[in-house]
Coordinates of C-alpha atoms in Angstrom, one line a residue:
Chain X
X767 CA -15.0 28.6 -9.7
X768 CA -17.2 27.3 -7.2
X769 CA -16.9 28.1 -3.8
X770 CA -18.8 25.4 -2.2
X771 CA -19.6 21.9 -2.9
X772 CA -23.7 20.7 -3.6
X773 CA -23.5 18.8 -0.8
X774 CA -21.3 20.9 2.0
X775 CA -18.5 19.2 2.1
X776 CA -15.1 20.5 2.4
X777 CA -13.2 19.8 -1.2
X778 CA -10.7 17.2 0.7
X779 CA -13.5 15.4 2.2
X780 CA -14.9 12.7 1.6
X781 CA -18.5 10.8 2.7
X782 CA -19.2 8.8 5.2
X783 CA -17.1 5.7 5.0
X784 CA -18.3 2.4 6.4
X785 CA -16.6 -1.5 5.9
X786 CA -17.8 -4.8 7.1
X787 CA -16.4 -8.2 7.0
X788 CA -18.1 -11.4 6.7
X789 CA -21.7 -10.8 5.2
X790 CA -21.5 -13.5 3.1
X791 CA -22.1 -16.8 4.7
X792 CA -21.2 -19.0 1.8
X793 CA -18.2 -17.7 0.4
X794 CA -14.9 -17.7 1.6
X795 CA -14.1 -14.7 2.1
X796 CA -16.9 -11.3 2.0
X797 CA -17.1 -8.0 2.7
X798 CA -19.1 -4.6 2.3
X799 CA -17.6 -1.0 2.0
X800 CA -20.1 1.8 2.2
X801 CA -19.1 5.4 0.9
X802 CA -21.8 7.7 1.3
X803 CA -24.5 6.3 -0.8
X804 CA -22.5 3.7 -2.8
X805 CA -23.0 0.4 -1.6
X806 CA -20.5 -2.2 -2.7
X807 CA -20.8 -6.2 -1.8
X808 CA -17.6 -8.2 -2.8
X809 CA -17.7 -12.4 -2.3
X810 CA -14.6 -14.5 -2.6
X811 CA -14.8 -18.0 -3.8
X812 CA -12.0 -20.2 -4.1
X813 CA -8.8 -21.1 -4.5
X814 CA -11.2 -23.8 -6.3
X815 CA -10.7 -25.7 -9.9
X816 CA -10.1 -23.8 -13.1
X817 CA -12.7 -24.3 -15.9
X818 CA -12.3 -24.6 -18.6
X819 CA -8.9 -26.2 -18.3
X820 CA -7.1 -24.1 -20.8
X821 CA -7.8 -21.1 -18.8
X822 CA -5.6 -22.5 -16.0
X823 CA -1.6 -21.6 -14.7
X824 CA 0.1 -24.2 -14.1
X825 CA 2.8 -22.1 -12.2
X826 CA 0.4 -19.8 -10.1
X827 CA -3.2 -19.0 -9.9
X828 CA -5.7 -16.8 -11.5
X829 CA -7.7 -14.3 -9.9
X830 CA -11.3 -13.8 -12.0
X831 CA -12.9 -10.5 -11.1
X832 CA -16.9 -10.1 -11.8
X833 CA -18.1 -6.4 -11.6
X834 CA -22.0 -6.3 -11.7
X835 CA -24.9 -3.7 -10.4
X836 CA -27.8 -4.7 -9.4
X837 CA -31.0 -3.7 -11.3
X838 CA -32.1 -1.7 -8.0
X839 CA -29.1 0.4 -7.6
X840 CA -29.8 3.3 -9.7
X841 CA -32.8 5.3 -10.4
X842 CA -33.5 4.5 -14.2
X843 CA -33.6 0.1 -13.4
X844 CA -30.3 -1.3 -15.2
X845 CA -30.9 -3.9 -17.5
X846 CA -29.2 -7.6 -15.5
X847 CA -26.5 -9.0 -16.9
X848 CA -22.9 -8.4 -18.3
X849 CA -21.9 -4.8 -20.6
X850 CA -19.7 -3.2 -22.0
X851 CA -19.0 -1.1 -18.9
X852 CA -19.2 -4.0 -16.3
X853 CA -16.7 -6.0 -18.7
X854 CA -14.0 -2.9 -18.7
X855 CA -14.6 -2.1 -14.7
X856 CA -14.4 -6.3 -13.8
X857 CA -10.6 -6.2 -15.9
X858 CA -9.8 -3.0 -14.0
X859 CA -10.7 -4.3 -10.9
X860 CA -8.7 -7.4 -11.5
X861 CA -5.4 -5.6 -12.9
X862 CA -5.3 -3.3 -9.4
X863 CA -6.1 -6.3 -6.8
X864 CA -3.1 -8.4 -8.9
X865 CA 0.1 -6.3 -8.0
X866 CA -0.5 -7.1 -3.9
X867 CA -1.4 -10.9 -4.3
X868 CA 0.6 -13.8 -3.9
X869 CA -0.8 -16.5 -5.7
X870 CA 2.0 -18.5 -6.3
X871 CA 0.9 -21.0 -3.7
X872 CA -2.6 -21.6 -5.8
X873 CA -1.2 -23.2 -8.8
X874 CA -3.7 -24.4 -12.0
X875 CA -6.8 -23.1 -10.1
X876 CA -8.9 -19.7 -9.7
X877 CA -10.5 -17.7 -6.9
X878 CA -13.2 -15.8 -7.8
X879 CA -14.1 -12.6 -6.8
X880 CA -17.8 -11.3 -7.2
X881 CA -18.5 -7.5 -6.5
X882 CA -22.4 -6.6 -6.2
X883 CA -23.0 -2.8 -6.5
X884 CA -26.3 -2.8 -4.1
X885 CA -27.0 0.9 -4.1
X886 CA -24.7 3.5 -6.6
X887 CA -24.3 6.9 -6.4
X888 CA -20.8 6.9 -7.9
X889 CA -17.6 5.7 -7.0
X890 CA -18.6 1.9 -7.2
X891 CA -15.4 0.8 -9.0
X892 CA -14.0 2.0 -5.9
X893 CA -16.2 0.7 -3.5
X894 CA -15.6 -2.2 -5.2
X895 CA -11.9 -2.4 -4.9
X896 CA -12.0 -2.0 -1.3
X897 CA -15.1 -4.5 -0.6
X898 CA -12.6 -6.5 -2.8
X899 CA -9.6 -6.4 -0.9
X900 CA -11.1 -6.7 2.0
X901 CA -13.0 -10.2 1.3
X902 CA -9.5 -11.7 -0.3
X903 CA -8.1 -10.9 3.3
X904 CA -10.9 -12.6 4.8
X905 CA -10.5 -15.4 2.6
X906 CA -6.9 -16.0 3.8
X907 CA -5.0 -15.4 0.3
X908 CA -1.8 -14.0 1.0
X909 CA -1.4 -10.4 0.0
X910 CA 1.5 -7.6 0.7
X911 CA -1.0 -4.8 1.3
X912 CA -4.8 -3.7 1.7
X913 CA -5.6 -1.9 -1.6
X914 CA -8.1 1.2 -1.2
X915 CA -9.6 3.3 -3.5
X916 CA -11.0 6.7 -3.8
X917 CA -12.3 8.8 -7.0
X918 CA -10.7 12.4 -7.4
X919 CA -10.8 14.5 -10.0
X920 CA -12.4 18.6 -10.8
X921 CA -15.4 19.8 -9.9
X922 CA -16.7 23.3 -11.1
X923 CA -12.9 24.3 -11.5
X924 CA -12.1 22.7 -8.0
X925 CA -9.7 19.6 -7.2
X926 CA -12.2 17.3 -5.3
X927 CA -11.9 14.4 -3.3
X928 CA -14.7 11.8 -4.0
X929 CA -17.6 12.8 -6.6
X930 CA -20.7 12.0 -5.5
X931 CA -23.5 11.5 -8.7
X932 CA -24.5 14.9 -8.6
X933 CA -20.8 16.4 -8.8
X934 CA -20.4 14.2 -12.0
X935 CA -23.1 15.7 -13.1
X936 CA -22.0 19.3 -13.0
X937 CA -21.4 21.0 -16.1
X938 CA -20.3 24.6 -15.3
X939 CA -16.7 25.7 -15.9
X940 CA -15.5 23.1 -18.3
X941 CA -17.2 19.7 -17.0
X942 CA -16.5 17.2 -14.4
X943 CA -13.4 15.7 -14.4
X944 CA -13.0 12.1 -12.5
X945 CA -10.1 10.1 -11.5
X946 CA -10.7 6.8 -10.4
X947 CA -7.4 5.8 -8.1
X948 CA -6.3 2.0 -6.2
X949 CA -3.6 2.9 -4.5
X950 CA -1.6 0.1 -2.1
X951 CA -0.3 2.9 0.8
X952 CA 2.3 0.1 2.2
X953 CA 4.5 0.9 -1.0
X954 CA 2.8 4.0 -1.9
X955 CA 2.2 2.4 -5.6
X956 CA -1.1 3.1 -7.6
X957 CA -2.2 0.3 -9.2
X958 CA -5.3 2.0 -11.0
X959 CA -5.4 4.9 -12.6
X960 CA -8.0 6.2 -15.3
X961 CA -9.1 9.5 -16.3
X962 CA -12.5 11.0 -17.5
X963 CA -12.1 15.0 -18.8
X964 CA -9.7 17.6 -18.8
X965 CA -7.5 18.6 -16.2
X966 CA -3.9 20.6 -15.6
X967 CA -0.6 19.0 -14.5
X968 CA -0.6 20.9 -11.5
X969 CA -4.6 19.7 -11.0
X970 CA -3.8 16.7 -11.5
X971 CA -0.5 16.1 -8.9
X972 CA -2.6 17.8 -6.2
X973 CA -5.5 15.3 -7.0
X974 CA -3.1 12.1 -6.8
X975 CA -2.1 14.1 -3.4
X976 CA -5.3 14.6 -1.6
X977 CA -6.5 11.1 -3.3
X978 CA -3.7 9.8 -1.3
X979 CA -4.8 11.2 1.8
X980 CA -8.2 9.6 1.6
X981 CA -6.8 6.1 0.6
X982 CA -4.9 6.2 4.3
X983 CA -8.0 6.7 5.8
X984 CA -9.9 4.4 4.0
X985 CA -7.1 1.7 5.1
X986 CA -7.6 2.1 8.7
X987 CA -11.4 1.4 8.4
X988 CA -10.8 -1.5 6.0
X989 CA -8.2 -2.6 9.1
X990 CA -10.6 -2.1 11.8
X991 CA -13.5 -3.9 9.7
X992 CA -11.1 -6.8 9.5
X993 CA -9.9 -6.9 13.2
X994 CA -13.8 -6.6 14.6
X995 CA -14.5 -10.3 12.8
X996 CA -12.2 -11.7 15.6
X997 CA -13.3 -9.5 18.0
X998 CA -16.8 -10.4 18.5
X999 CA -16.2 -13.8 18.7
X1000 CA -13.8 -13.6 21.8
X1001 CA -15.9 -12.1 23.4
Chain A
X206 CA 20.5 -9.1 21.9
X207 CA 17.5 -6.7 22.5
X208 CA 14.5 -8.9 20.4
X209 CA 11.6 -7.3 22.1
X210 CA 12.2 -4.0 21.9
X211 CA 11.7 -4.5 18.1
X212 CA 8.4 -6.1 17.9
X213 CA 5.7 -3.8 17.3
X214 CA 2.9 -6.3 18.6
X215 CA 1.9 -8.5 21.0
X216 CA 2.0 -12.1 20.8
X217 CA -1.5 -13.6 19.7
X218 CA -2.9 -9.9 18.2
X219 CA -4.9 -9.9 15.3
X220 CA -2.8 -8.7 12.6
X221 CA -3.9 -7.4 8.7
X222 CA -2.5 -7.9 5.7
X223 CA 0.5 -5.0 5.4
X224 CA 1.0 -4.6 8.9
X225 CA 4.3 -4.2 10.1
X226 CA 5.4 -6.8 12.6
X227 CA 8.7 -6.1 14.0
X228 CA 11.4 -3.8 12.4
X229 CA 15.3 -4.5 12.3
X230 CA 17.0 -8.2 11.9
X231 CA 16.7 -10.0 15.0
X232 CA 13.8 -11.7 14.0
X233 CA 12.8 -14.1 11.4
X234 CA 9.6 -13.9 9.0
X235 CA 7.4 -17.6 8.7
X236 CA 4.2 -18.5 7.1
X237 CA 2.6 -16.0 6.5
X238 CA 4.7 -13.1 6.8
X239 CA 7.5 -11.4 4.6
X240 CA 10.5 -9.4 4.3
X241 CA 10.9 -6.3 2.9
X242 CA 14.4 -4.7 3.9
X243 CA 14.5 -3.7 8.0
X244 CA 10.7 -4.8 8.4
X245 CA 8.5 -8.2 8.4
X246 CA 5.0 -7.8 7.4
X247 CA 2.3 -9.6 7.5
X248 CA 0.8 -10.7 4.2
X249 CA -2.4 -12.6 5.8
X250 CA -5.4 -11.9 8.4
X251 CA -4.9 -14.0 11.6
X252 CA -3.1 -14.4 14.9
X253 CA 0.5 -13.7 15.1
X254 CA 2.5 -16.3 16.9
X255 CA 5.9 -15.4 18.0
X256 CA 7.6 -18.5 18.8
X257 CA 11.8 -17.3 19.6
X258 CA 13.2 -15.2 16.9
X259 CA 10.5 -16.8 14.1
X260 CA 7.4 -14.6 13.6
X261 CA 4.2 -16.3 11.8
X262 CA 0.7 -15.9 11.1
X263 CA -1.7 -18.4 11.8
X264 CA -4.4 -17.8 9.4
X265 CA -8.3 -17.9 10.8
X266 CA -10.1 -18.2 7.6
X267 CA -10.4 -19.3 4.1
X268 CA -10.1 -22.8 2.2
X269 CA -7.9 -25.7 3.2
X270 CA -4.5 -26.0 2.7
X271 CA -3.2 -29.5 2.2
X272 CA 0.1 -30.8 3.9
X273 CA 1.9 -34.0 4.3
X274 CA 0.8 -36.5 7.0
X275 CA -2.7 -34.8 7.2
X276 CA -5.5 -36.8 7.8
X277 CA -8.3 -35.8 5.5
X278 CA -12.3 -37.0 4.5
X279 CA -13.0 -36.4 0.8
X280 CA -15.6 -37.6 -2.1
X281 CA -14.4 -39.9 -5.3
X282 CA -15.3 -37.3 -8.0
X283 CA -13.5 -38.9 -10.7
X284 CA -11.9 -42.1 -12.0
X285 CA -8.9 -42.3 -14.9
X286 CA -6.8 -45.1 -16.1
X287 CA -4.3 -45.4 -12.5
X288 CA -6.1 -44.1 -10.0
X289 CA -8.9 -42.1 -8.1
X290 CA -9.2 -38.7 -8.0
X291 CA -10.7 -37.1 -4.6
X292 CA -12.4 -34.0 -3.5
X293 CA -10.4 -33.3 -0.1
X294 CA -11.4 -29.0 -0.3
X295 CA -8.7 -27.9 -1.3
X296 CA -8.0 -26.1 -4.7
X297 CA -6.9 -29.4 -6.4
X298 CA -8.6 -32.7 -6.1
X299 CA -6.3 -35.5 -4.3
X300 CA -4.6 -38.4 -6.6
X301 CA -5.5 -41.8 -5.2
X302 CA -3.1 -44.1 -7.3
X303 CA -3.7 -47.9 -7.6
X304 CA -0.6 -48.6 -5.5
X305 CA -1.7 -47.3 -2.2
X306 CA -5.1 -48.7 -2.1
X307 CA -5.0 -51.8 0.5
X308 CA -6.0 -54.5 -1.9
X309 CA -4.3 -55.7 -4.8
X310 CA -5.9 -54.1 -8.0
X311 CA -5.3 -55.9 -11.0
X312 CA -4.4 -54.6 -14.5
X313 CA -7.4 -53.4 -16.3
X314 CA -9.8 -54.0 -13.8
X315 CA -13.0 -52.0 -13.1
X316 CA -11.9 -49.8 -10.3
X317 CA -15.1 -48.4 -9.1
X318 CA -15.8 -51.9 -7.6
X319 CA -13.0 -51.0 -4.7
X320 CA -14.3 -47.1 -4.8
X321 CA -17.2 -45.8 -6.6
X322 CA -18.2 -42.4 -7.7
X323 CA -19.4 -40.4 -4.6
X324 CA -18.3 -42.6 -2.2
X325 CA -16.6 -41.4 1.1
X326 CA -12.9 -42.2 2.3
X327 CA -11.0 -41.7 5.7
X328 CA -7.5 -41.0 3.6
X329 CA -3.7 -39.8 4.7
X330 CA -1.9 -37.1 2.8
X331 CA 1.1 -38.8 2.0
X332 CA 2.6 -36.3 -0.8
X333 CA 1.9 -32.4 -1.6
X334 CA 4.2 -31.0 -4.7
X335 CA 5.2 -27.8 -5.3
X336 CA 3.2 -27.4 -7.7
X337 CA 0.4 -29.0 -4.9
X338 CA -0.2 -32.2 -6.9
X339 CA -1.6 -34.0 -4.1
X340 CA -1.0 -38.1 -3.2
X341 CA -3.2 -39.9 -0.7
X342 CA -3.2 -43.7 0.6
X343 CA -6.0 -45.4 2.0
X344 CA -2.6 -47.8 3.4
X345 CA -2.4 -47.3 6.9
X346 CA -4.3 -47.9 10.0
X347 CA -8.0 -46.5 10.3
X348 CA -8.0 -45.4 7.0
X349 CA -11.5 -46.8 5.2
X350 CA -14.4 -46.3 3.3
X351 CA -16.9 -44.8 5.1
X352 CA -20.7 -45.4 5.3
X353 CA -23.8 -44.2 7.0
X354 CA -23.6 -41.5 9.6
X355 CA -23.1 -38.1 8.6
X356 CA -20.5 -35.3 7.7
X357 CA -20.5 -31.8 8.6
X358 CA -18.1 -28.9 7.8
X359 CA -16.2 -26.3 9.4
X360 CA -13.6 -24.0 8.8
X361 CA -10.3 -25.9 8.4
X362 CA -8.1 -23.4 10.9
X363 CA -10.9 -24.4 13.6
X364 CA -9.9 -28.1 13.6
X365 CA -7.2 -28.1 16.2
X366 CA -9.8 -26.5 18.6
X367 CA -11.9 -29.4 18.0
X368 CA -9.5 -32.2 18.7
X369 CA -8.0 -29.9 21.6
X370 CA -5.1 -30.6 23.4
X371 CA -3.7 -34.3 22.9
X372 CA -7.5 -34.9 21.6
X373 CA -9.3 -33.9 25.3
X374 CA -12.3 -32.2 23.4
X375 CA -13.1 -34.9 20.5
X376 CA -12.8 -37.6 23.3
X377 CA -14.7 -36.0 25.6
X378 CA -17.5 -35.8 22.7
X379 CA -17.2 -39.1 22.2
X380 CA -17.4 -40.7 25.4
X381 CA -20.5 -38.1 26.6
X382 CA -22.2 -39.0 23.1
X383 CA -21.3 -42.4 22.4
X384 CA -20.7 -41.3 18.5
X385 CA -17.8 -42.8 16.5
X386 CA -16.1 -39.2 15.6
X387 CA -13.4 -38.6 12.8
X388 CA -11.9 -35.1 12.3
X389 CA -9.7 -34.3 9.0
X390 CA -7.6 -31.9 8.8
X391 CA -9.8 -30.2 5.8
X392 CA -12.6 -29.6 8.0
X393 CA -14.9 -32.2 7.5
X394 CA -16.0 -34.1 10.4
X395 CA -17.4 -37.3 9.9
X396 CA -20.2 -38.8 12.9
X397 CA -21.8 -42.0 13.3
X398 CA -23.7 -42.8 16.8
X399 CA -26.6 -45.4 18.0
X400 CA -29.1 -43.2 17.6
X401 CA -29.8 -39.7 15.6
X402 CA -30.2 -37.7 18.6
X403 CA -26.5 -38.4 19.9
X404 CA -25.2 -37.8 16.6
X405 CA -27.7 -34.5 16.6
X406 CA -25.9 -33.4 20.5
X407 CA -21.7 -34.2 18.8
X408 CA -22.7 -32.0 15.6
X409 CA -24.5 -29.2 18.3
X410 CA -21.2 -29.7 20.1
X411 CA -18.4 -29.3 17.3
X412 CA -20.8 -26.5 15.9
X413 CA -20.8 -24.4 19.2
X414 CA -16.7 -25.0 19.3
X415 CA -16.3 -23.9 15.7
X416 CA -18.6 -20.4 16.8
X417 CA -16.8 -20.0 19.3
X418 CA -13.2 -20.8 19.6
X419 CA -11.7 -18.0 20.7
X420 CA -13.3 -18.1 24.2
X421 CA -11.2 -19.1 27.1
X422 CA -12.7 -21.9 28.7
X423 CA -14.5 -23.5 26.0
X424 CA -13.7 -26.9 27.4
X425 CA -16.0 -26.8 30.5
X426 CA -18.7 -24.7 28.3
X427 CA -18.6 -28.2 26.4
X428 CA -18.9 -30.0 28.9
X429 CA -22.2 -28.3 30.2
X430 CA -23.9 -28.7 26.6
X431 CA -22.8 -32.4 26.7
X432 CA -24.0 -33.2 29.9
X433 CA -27.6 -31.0 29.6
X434 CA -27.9 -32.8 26.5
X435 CA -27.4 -36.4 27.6
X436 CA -30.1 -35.7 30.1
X437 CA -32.9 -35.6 28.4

């Protein structure tokens, strides 16, 4: 087992967290969510027409999620445009923001949420999540709860909170295993949940646990990011 | 009995999504807010209101939401067999039906003679479904086409600051510019003047409230702009 982490950090900790609201002047709604290294735009469009029409609800609206990285944000330049992995992460995205929202009110028309990874370094689906639910706040779509996200998972036979790239990495004593969780800490629900390599049941609950821990604190910056908006301007 | 005691914020905080507002059942959720057993939450971002026992949350952002009686400035974006359909900014475009246009449309005629593609109308909301199927007439006072001048946009929540109290801020923009000024509710204001640079001072005006609305005594910080920038 390892007895230290490559970068220093204590096993429960996580990076440097940082959340803004309102970066993008043309959208609706917009926020940013910094962890460490991972940089994570999300843009809110909408409630706005449905097309093509057969895509539409007529007895509440849809929410369309669009996960993309930019060609910038990793070392090796990413080829634009959609994949395989950018389809799967935009539906994942999409299934955790659903639980909290209450689009009932938007009937036969969509709001679309884009998510821009600027700079990665892991944990962008979670970045992303939080930029995410932070935006549709700002947009003024009614939700029950901020959703927040964190990766957990095993790192050189340790439960760790947040993988940075280089943990990921790590091969010694049985791989890296990583846990992307959403988890809405009104109701204390998780609303995503995937798993990448091997890990105990007793691994696992104390991941979920410390995960749990993080997502609290990762709520009280997305609730400060929201409340500064207002607070600049009255003053 | 006790209603205070049980409200965990002060009246006119800024409040998140998933906050917890008040516990226990003295007082009632609103817009904006929900029940979940002992507790009302808040399920937008914006300003609670306490108002008696009824807790709400006035929301600062995001897209227009229609309502009934609502005066509102939208585009003609498309044209079927009974009707116009408008652009107001909300999610759904606005019916226009042939029955609450002013003049007498007869069967089978071409209806972009009375309102062509593009073109911009003063309208009322007279109807919003559940299902928000929106009506409009052009049938009551002030309600027109509109040409020449310009539109500009801001954020639908914002408008009441712009009108202000029984209209004090849009009249005194008026009278210091000389423009012809309509607000709708959806945000879009709509200003015709003389000249471009009065119409240049009221958009510099509704502009600086929209920025900053929040500031106590935004009326007299109005008034300054207006007056500076009648003088030259």
């Amino acid at each position: 087992m390892i007895d230290k982490r490559p970068d220093g950090r204590k096993f429960e900790e996580m990076r440097k967290i940082e959340g803004k609201v309102g970066i993008v002047k043309r959208a609706d709604g917009s926020a940013m969510f910094k962890i460490g290294d991972t940089v994570a735009i999300a843009a809110v469009h909408g409630p706005r027409v449905l097309h093509p029409r057969f895509l539409q609800d007529p007895q509440k609206g849809v929410l369309r999620c669009n996960y993309d990285m930019a060609t910038f944000s990793v070392s090796d330049r990413k080829k634009p445009g959609p994949s395989r992995r950018s389809t799967e992460i935009s539906l994942v995205t999409e299934k955790s923001l659903l639980p909290v929202l209450d689009l009932s009110m938007y009937p036969s028309s969509v709001i679309d949420v884009f998510i821009e990874i600027t700079q990665a370094n892991a944990g962008t689906r979670c970045a992303g999540i939080v930029a995410a639910s932070m935006a549709l706040a700002h947009a003024g779509i009614p939700m029950k709860d901020l959703v927040s996200a964190i990766s957990v998972g095993k790192v050189g036979g340790r439960v760790v909170v947040d993988l940075d790239k280089e943990e990921e990495d790590l091969e010694s004593f049985g791989g890296p295993t990583d846990i992307p969780i959403a988890y809405t800490p009104k109701n204390g629900e998780f609303t995503l949940l995937q798993l990448d390599g091997n890990i105990t049941k007793e691994e696992f609950i104390e991941a979920l646990k410390l995960g749990r821990e993080s997502c609290k604190q990762i709520q009280k910056e997305q609730e400060r990011a929201l409340k500064e908006v207002y607070k600049e301007k009255g003053k | 009995m006790n209603e205070e005691t049980n409200l965990l914020i002060k009246p006119r905080e800024v409040v998140v999504p998933g906050q917890v507002l008040a516990k226990g059942m003295d007082n009632l959720p609103s817009d904006g807010t929900y029940r979940e057993g002992e507790e009302i939450i808040s399920n937008k971002l914006g300003l609670v209101n306490v108002d008696g026992r009824v807790i709400k949350v006035i929301s600062l952002t995001g897209a227009y939401v229609p309502k009934e009686d609502d005066i509102v400035i939208g585009k003609v974006v498309e044209i079927g067999f009974s009707g116009w359909f408008v652009d107001v900014g909300s999610a759904n475009d606005a019916n226009l039906s042939l029955r609450d246009v002013e003049d007498y449309v007869e069967r089978g005629a071409d209806l972009t003679k009375y309102f062509d593609f593009d073109e911009i109308l003063i309208a009322k909301v007279v109807k919003v479904t559940r299902f928000k199927s929106i009506d409009i007439t052009m049938k009551a006072q002030g309600l027109r086409k509109i040409k020449g001048g310009k539109i500009i946009e801001i954020t639908p929540s914002k408008v009441p600051r712009v009108i202000g109290k029984q209209g004090s801020m849009i009249s005194m923009i008026k009278e210091h510019t000389n423009c012809e000024i309509t607000v709708g509710q959806n945000g879009r204001v709509w200003i015709q003047g003389s000249n471009v640079e009065d119409e240049i001072l009221a958009t510099k005006a509704i502009m600086k409230i929209e920025s900053s609305s929040h500031v106590n005594g935004l009326t007299e910080i109005i008034e300054t702009l207006l007056k500076e920038g009648t003088k030259k």
